[in-house]
Short mmCIF file of C-alpha atoms in Angstrom, two decimals:
data_model
loop_
_atom_site.label_atom_id
_atom_site.label_comp_id
_atom_site.label_asym_id
_atom_site.label_seq_id
_atom_site.Cartn_x
_atom_site.Cartn_y
_atom_site.Cartn_z
CA UNK G 1385 107.72 77.91 87.98
CA UNK G 1386 104.55 75.98 89.48
CA UNK G 1387 103.09 77.85 91.58
CA UNK G 1388 101.78 75.06 94.48
CA UNK G 1389 105.46 74.11 94.54
CA UNK G 1390 106.87 77.88 95.26
CA UNK G 1391 104.29 77.77 98.05
CA UNK G 1392 105.85 74.77 99.15
CA UNK G 1393 109.79 76.28 99.57
CA UNK G 1394 108.01 79.25 100.80
CA UNK G 1395 106.65 77.16 103.35
CA UNK G 1396 110.60 75.28 104.14
CA UNK G 1397 111.79 78.85 104.88
CA UNK G 1398 109.15 79.65 107.76
CA UNK G 1399 111.45 79.17 110.47
CA UNK G 1400 113.84 80.90 109.25
CA UNK G 1401 111.41 84.17 108.09
CA UNK G 1402 110.08 83.73 111.62
CA UNK G 1403 113.68 83.98 112.92
CA UNK G 1404 114.54 87.18 110.73
CA UNK G 1405 110.84 89.17 111.90
CA UNK G 1406 110.92 88.14 115.58
CA UNK G 1407 114.91 89.96 115.36
CA UNK G 1408 114.05 92.43 113.19
CA UNK G 1409 110.59 93.27 116.18
CA UNK G 1410 112.44 93.10 119.04
CA UNK G 1411 115.88 95.50 117.68
CA UNK G 1412 113.39 98.31 115.55
CA UNK G 1413 114.68 101.60 114.55
CA UNK G 1414 113.42 104.37 113.07
CA UNK G 1415 113.54 107.67 110.47
CA UNK G 1416 117.14 106.82 108.63
CA UNK G 1417 118.41 105.72 111.52
CA UNK G 1418 118.06 102.08 111.57
CA UNK G 1419 122.16 101.41 111.13
CA UNK G 1420 121.33 97.76 112.74
CA UNK G 1421 118.22 97.04 110.58
CA UNK G 1422 121.02 97.89 107.73
CA UNK G 1423 124.37 95.62 109.17
CA UNK G 1424 121.44 92.81 109.87
CA UNK G 1425 119.55 92.95 106.19
CA UNK G 1426 122.38 93.15 103.70
CA UNK G 1427 124.00 90.73 106.12
CA UNK G 1428 121.50 88.19 105.43
CA UNK G 1429 121.19 89.55 101.92
CA UNK G 1430 125.01 89.09 101.46
CA UNK G 1431 124.50 85.36 103.30
CA UNK G 1432 122.46 84.23 100.13
CA UNK G 1433 124.48 85.03 97.99
CA UNK G 1434 123.39 88.62 96.85
CA UNK G 1435 125.59 91.97 96.74
CA UNK G 1436 123.43 94.05 98.77
CA UNK G 1437 123.67 97.44 97.45
CA UNK G 1438 123.72 100.85 99.36
CA UNK G 1439 120.95 103.31 98.04
CA UNK G 1440 120.22 106.83 99.31
CA UNK G 1441 120.12 107.79 102.79
CA UNK G 1442 119.74 104.06 104.61
CA UNK G 1443 118.20 102.55 102.01
CA UNK G 1444 119.60 98.69 100.18
CA UNK G 1445 118.93 97.49 96.84
CA UNK G 1446 120.02 93.85 95.51
CA UNK G 1447 119.38 92.50 92.25
CA UNK G 1448 118.71 88.76 91.70
CA UNK G 1449 118.49 87.21 88.36
CA UNK G 1450 119.72 88.65 85.53
CA UNK G 1451 121.18 86.11 83.75
CA UNK G 1452 118.48 85.71 80.69
CA UNK G 1453 117.52 88.80 78.85
CA UNK G 1454 114.55 91.06 80.00
CA UNK G 1455 112.64 93.66 81.97
CA UNK G 1456 113.14 94.79 85.69
CA UNK G 1457 110.36 94.40 88.07
CA UNK G 1458 110.82 95.91 91.64
CA UNK G 1459 109.45 94.63 95.06
CA UNK G 1460 110.18 97.03 98.32
CA UNK G 1461 110.00 96.66 101.45
CA UNK G 1462 110.10 99.21 104.28
CA UNK G 1463 112.85 98.90 107.17
CA UNK G 1464 111.33 101.88 109.58
CA UNK G 1465 109.57 101.61 112.74
CA UNK G 1466 107.88 104.21 115.17
CA UNK G 1467 108.62 106.45 118.32
CA UNK G 1468 106.33 104.06 120.04
CA UNK G 1469 106.82 102.38 123.75
CA UNK G 1470 105.34 98.62 123.20
CA UNK G 1471 102.25 97.08 125.56
CA UNK G 1472 101.70 93.81 123.40
CA UNK G 1473 102.57 90.81 125.29
CA UNK G 1474 104.39 89.09 122.45
CA UNK G 1475 107.75 87.06 124.47
CA UNK G 1476 109.48 88.89 121.48
CA UNK G 1477 108.74 92.52 122.40
CA UNK G 1478 110.61 96.00 121.31
CA UNK G 1479 112.03 97.43 124.95
CA UNK G 1480 113.39 100.23 123.23
CA UNK G 1481 111.04 102.60 123.53
CA UNK G 1482 110.49 102.39 119.44
CA UNK G 1483 108.11 99.89 118.11
CA UNK G 1484 106.60 97.47 114.82
CA UNK G 1485 103.61 99.08 115.60
CA UNK G 1486 103.26 99.43 111.41
CA UNK G 1487 104.77 95.64 110.76
CA UNK G 1488 107.12 96.76 108.37
CA UNK G 1489 109.67 93.97 110.25
CA UNK G 1490 106.59 91.39 108.61
CA UNK G 1491 107.31 93.26 105.26
CA UNK G 1492 111.47 93.37 105.47
CA UNK G 1493 111.50 89.70 106.65
CA UNK G 1494 109.10 88.82 103.90
CA UNK G 1495 111.37 90.61 101.16
CA UNK G 1496 114.40 88.17 102.62
CA UNK G 1497 112.42 84.75 102.21
CA UNK G 1498 111.53 85.92 98.75
CA UNK G 1499 115.39 86.55 97.74
CA UNK G 1500 116.29 83.78 98.78
CA UNK G 1501 113.57 82.04 96.91
CA UNK G 1502 113.92 84.12 93.44
CA UNK G 1503 117.47 82.97 93.99
CA UNK G 1504 117.39 79.60 94.20
CA UNK G 1505 115.81 79.90 91.10
CA UNK G 1506 117.76 82.54 89.39
CA UNK G 1507 118.54 80.52 86.43
CA UNK G 1508 114.88 81.32 85.18
CA UNK G 1509 114.07 84.17 86.04
CA UNK G 1510 113.32 86.44 82.50
CA UNK G 1511 114.59 89.18 83.80
CA UNK G 1512 115.79 90.93 86.76
CA UNK G 1513 114.39 91.30 89.85
CA UNK G 1514 115.79 94.31 91.70
CA UNK G 1515 114.48 94.30 96.07
CA UNK G 1516 113.91 97.70 97.40
CA UNK G 1517 114.94 97.86 101.44
CA UNK G 1518 113.43 101.28 102.31
CA UNK G 1519 113.91 103.48 105.09
CA UNK G 1520 111.93 106.29 106.29
CA UNK G 1521 108.61 105.48 105.26
CA UNK G 1522 106.52 107.02 108.41
CA UNK G 1523 108.08 110.23 107.62
CA UNK G 1524 107.65 109.87 104.05
CA UNK G 1525 110.70 110.56 102.51
CA UNK G 1526 112.53 107.52 101.86
CA UNK G 1527 110.86 105.90 99.06
CA UNK G 1528 112.21 109.69 97.21
CA UNK G 1529 115.53 109.18 98.85
CA UNK G 1530 115.91 106.15 97.18
CA UNK G 1531 114.41 107.45 94.19
CA UNK G 1532 116.84 111.02 93.95
CA UNK G 1533 119.72 108.12 94.43
CA UNK G 1534 118.94 106.09 91.41
CA UNK G 1535 116.13 103.58 92.56
CA UNK G 1536 114.61 103.20 89.15
CA UNK G 1537 117.96 102.93 87.59
CA UNK G 1538 120.25 100.80 86.45
CA UNK G 1539 118.85 98.60 85.79
CA UNK G 1540 115.54 100.36 84.53
CA UNK G 1541 113.03 99.73 86.61
CA UNK G 1542 109.21 98.35 84.74
CA UNK G 1543 107.28 97.72 86.98
CA UNK G 1544 106.73 97.96 90.64
CA UNK G 1545 105.09 95.82 93.12
CA UNK G 1546 104.75 96.55 97.75
CA UNK G 1547 102.59 94.49 100.24
CA UNK G 1548 101.72 95.76 103.63
CA UNK G 1549 100.43 93.13 106.34
CA UNK G 1550 96.46 94.75 107.79
CA UNK G 1551 95.73 93.69 111.43
CA UNK G 1552 91.80 93.03 112.35
CA UNK G 1553 90.64 92.43 108.73
CA UNK G 1554 87.98 90.48 108.62
CA UNK G 1555 89.36 88.09 106.50
CA UNK G 1556 91.66 85.21 107.13
CA UNK G 1557 95.03 85.10 108.10
CA UNK G 1558 97.11 85.06 104.63
CA UNK G 1559 94.35 86.66 102.76
CA UNK G 1560 95.44 88.61 99.43
CA UNK G 1561 93.71 92.35 98.45
CA UNK G 1562 94.46 93.76 95.48
CA UNK G 1563 94.05 96.90 94.94
CA UNK G 1564 91.82 99.21 92.68
CA UNK G 1565 92.68 100.44 89.57
CA UNK G 1566 93.28 103.85 90.47
CA UNK G 1567 94.56 105.83 93.64
CA UNK G 1568 93.66 103.41 96.86
CA UNK G 1569 95.81 105.91 98.99
CA UNK G 1570 95.48 109.66 99.91
CA UNK G 1571 98.57 111.82 98.92
CA UNK G 1572 99.89 113.04 102.82
CA UNK G 1573 100.54 116.59 103.78
CA UNK G 1574 102.76 117.67 107.41
CA UNK G 1575 102.06 120.92 108.70
CA UNK G 1576 103.09 123.25 111.68
CA UNK G 1577 101.29 126.66 112.10
CA UNK G 1578 103.36 129.03 114.10
CA UNK G 1579 101.30 131.51 116.39
CA UNK G 1580 103.18 134.92 117.79
CA UNK G 1581 101.67 137.09 119.69
CA UNK G 1582 102.74 139.12 123.26
CA UNK G 1583 103.75 137.36 126.34
CA UNK G 1584 102.39 138.76 130.14
CA UNK G 1585 100.79 138.37 132.40
CA UNK G 1586 98.00 135.94 132.69
CA UNK G 1587 96.56 139.13 135.14
CA UNK G 1588 96.50 141.91 132.58
CA UNK G 1589 96.01 140.20 129.31
CA UNK G 1590 95.65 144.10 127.82
CA UNK G 1591 98.99 143.78 127.73
CA UNK G 1592 99.24 140.94 125.38
CA UNK G 1593 98.44 139.39 122.85
CA UNK G 1594 97.50 135.73 123.55
CA UNK G 1595 98.91 133.06 120.98
CA UNK G 1596 97.07 130.09 123.25
CA UNK G 1597 93.67 131.86 122.21
CA UNK G 1598 94.47 132.43 118.84
CA UNK G 1599 95.49 128.42 118.22
CA UNK G 1600 91.47 127.92 119.53
CA UNK G 1601 90.01 130.39 117.18
CA UNK G 1602 92.34 128.98 114.31
CA UNK G 1603 91.58 125.52 114.91
CA UNK G 1604 87.76 125.58 114.98
CA UNK G 1605 88.23 128.11 111.74
CA UNK G 1606 89.85 125.38 110.14
CA UNK G 1607 86.96 122.42 111.09
CA UNK G 1608 84.31 124.58 108.09
CA UNK G 1609 86.87 123.94 106.04
CA UNK G 1610 85.90 120.49 105.34
CA UNK G 1611 82.44 121.59 106.34
CA UNK G 1612 81.40 124.26 104.66
CA UNK G 1613 84.12 124.67 100.86
CA UNK G 1614 84.36 121.04 99.83
CA UNK G 1615 81.62 118.91 97.88
CA UNK G 1616 80.35 116.27 98.88
CA UNK G 1617 81.98 114.05 96.98
CA UNK G 1618 85.83 115.38 97.62
CA UNK G 1619 86.71 112.85 100.63
CA UNK G 1620 89.17 114.86 102.87
CA UNK G 1621 90.91 114.47 106.05
CA UNK G 1622 92.35 117.38 108.08
CA UNK G 1623 93.46 117.06 111.13
CA UNK G 1624 95.16 119.16 114.60
CA UNK G 1625 96.76 116.16 116.61
CA UNK G 1626 99.48 119.15 118.70
CA UNK G 1627 99.12 121.85 119.89
CA UNK G 1628 102.00 123.62 122.71
CA UNK G 1629 102.25 126.65 124.26
CA UNK G 1630 103.67 128.34 127.30
CA UNK G 1631 105.46 126.23 130.77
CA UNK G 1632 103.12 128.30 133.41
CA UNK G 1633 99.42 128.68 134.39
CA UNK G 1634 99.55 132.37 135.04
CA UNK G 1635 101.22 133.29 132.33
CA UNK G 1636 100.42 133.95 128.61
CA UNK G 1637 103.54 133.17 126.29
CA UNK G 1638 105.03 134.34 123.83
CA UNK G 1639 103.81 132.00 121.36
CA UNK G 1640 101.76 128.73 120.10
CA UNK G 1641 102.67 125.48 118.29
CA UNK G 1642 99.87 123.54 116.12
CA UNK G 1643 100.90 119.97 114.25
CA UNK G 1644 97.80 119.08 111.68
CA UNK G 1645 98.12 116.58 108.80
CA UNK G 1646 96.42 116.41 105.84
CA UNK G 1647 94.57 113.76 103.58
CA UNK G 1648 93.09 114.09 100.36
CA UNK G 1649 92.55 111.65 97.13
CA UNK G 1650 92.97 114.51 94.39
CA UNK G 1651 95.24 116.93 93.94
CA UNK G 1652 92.76 120.15 93.30
CA UNK G 1653 91.52 119.46 96.64
CA UNK G 1654 95.01 118.54 97.75
CA UNK G 1655 95.95 121.73 96.51
CA UNK G 1656 92.91 124.33 97.54
CA UNK G 1657 92.68 122.45 101.50
CA UNK G 1658 96.78 124.10 101.33
CA UNK G 1659 96.16 127.22 99.99
CA UNK G 1660 92.51 127.63 102.91
CA UNK G 1661 94.46 126.82 105.85
CA UNK G 1662 97.20 129.23 104.61
CA UNK G 1663 93.95 131.91 104.30
CA UNK G 1664 92.82 131.18 107.63
CA UNK G 1665 95.30 130.88 109.68
CA UNK G 1666 96.54 134.47 108.50
CA UNK G 1667 93.32 135.53 108.72
CA UNK G 1668 92.32 134.55 111.69
CA UNK G 1669 95.93 135.64 113.43
CA UNK G 1670 95.20 139.19 112.46
CA UNK G 1671 91.47 139.65 114.15
CA UNK G 1672 93.82 138.84 117.81
CA UNK G 1673 96.32 141.47 116.36
CA UNK G 1674 98.48 138.44 116.44
CA UNK G 1675 101.01 136.76 113.11
CA UNK G 1676 101.16 133.53 112.24
CA UNK G 1677 102.99 131.46 109.67
CA UNK G 1678 102.11 127.87 107.88
CA UNK G 1679 104.88 125.66 107.00
CA UNK G 1680 104.43 122.43 105.05
CA UNK G 1681 106.97 120.29 106.07
CA UNK G 1682 106.84 115.73 105.01
CA UNK G 1683 104.65 114.60 102.84
CA UNK G 1684 103.41 112.01 99.37
CA UNK G 1685 101.26 112.31 96.73
CA UNK G 1686 98.04 109.87 96.02
CA UNK G 1687 99.41 106.30 95.67
CA UNK G 1688 97.83 104.99 92.32
CA UNK G 1689 97.32 101.80 90.88
CA UNK G 1690 98.09 101.10 87.28
CA UNK G 1691 94.98 98.94 86.09
CA UNK G 1692 97.39 96.67 84.13
CA UNK G 1693 99.59 95.15 86.88
CA UNK G 1694 96.41 94.98 88.91
CA UNK G 1695 94.93 92.76 86.67
CA UNK G 1696 98.21 90.80 86.54
CA UNK G 1697 98.78 91.20 90.16
CA UNK G 1698 95.22 89.18 90.83
CA UNK G 1699 95.44 86.63 88.28
CA UNK G 1700 99.10 85.34 89.54
CA UNK G 1701 97.33 85.97 93.09
CA UNK G 1702 94.68 83.61 92.32
CA UNK G 1703 97.11 80.90 91.24
CA UNK G 1704 98.86 80.84 93.84
CA UNK G 1705 96.70 80.88 96.71
CA UNK G 1706 93.59 79.97 95.55
CA UNK G 1707 90.31 82.45 94.20
CA UNK G 1708 88.99 82.08 98.41
CA UNK G 1709 92.20 83.69 99.87
CA UNK G 1710 92.90 86.68 97.33
CA UNK G 1711 90.37 88.99 96.01
CA UNK G 1712 90.63 92.27 93.33
CA UNK G 1713 88.72 95.30 94.18
CA UNK G 1714 85.66 94.42 91.98
CA UNK G 1715 85.98 90.42 94.08
CA UNK G 1716 84.95 92.25 97.37
CA UNK G 1717 82.04 95.11 95.32
CA UNK G 1718 80.86 92.25 95.25
CA UNK G 1719 80.63 90.42 98.32
CA UNK G 1720 79.76 93.81 99.86
CA UNK G 1721 76.15 94.73 99.85
CA UNK G 1722 77.35 98.39 100.03
CA UNK G 1723 79.43 98.04 97.68
CA UNK G 1724 82.23 100.28 99.14
CA UNK G 1725 85.11 101.37 98.25
CA UNK G 1726 88.40 99.29 98.77
CA UNK G 1727 90.68 102.12 99.03
CA UNK G 1728 92.96 102.97 102.50
CA UNK G 1729 93.04 106.00 104.71
CA UNK G 1730 96.46 105.73 105.73
CA UNK G 1731 98.74 107.45 103.68
CA UNK G 1732 101.85 105.59 101.63
CA UNK G 1733 105.31 106.69 100.49
CA UNK G 1734 105.54 104.17 98.07
CA UNK G 1735 103.68 106.78 95.77
CA UNK G 1736 106.87 108.45 94.07
CA UNK G 1737 107.59 105.16 92.91
CA UNK G 1738 103.58 105.20 91.56
CA UNK G 1739 104.43 108.29 89.71
CA UNK G 1740 107.31 107.07 87.95
CA UNK G 1741 106.39 103.92 86.76
CA UNK G 1742 103.38 101.26 86.76
CA UNK G 1743 102.83 99.93 89.97
CA UNK G 1744 100.55 98.32 92.47
CA UNK G 1745 99.83 97.65 96.34
CA UNK G 1746 98.52 94.87 98.02
CA UNK G 1747 97.27 93.90 101.39
CA UNK G 1748 97.92 90.74 102.95
CA UNK G 1749 95.78 90.05 105.73
CA UNK G 1750 96.98 89.55 109.26
CA UNK G 1751 95.00 88.19 112.12
CA UNK G 1752 91.24 88.33 112.61
CA UNK G 1753 89.84 90.50 116.12
CA UNK G 1754 88.18 87.52 117.26
CA UNK G 1755 91.18 85.64 117.07
CA UNK G 1756 93.25 88.45 119.10
CA UNK G 1757 94.39 90.90 116.93
CA UNK G 1758 91.80 93.36 117.55
CA UNK G 1759 94.37 96.13 117.75
CA UNK G 1760 95.29 98.82 114.65
CA UNK G 1761 97.76 99.15 112.54
CA UNK G 1762 100.63 102.42 114.98
CA UNK G 1763 99.13 100.84 118.13
CA UNK G 1764 100.67 99.95 120.72
CA UNK G 1765 99.08 96.86 121.86
CA UNK G 1766 99.35 95.92 117.87
CA UNK G 1767 99.41 92.08 117.04
CA UNK G 1768 100.65 90.63 113.60
CA UNK G 1769 99.98 86.72 112.80
CA UNK G 1770 103.58 85.60 111.93
CA UNK G 1771 102.04 82.49 109.67
CA UNK G 1772 101.22 84.81 107.55
CA UNK G 1773 105.12 85.36 106.55
CA UNK G 1774 105.62 82.65 104.06
CA UNK G 1775 102.60 84.02 102.14
CA UNK G 1776 104.42 86.86 101.71
CA UNK G 1777 107.31 85.99 100.42
CA UNK G 1778 105.25 83.97 97.91
CA UNK G 1779 103.47 86.91 96.57
CA UNK G 1780 106.54 88.70 96.62
CA UNK G 1781 108.03 86.26 94.58
CA UNK G 1782 105.89 83.99 92.45
CA UNK G 1783 104.38 87.85 91.11
CA UNK G 1784 107.63 88.73 89.91
CA UNK G 1785 108.27 85.84 87.95
CA UNK G 1786 105.09 86.10 86.59
CA UNK G 1787 104.96 89.44 85.55
CA UNK G 1788 108.67 89.13 84.28
CA UNK G 1789 107.12 85.86 82.42
CA UNK G 1790 104.77 87.34 80.65
CA UNK G 1791 106.59 90.65 80.02
CA UNK G 1792 109.51 89.19 78.41
#
């Protein structure tokens, strides 16, 4: 199918996609608790003649095509929001204490738009497009849950693509950035440190073991991993974002609980730091006569972009949008005086899919700071330029169509 025709058709769907996005934005849900969101998406898919299928705890899949023999291309959109109280000034703001502060409502509505485009040209699809509507991305559990429930089977998925909208990028809204081959997003690990001391009256600290003191020293000691145990070439961020202890100002509590996260680009570095976190926590606690344990919870591996998929996506998106609205990592390196890396600092649980099948991640510029879109993802005042919605739908659909055409 001709790129300009598909782009025009997608533009004609603008009002529908916009309405769906605003409905989702006003009613955000988090994690796997997406009852209303799932019902909404399934109804929209059914109304356009597709058959939505439950996948895992709250995921949805649907197939388009299959009239011709060929491979299967996966398109992914995440559906969950964040437990953030919205403070933006949009007229369709959420009022339930949650917020689509990462743009997942944009992703979901764009994929619904793509589904309409693909359904309209179903007889032309050289194979099958599998739609993946995913829960629980923000807690890095939804993708793996869907994979465990057969996401990549029946039919077997041969390649996959995801799009993420990005506010505050220095590009015109609707510009697409194709990730570089290799790792483009770090692995993420969440962990909890529980320190057990001995509570006592604040006037008699010698009678107890202060877990708050242990937590303070643990926090400082952990910073030494980055400062003195990693080489200049190792990229990692270790953050302690939460410390909870005590209820009274004049009492030493029994316990202190710390919550943290780790981001790394290399599995070797990831393993080393996790081991050293456990060592330091234990040693620091022992030095102060306390006990402590580290528990690693949800997380995800690095997101790996397949080299061939990156080349294909770059080619297809430029066909669709033109060379002034689509850039590869190599293009950006030439434009940047410093040739800076285009790796993202944010993790993405589409990474699990990328470790199973050739995959690629695209970034869709969705508002420049100088035009009022200055707040970043996960901020209670973040906003996204809705004009990019039909562009995202067209990119989803066209990339799938072209890849299946080239690989039949």
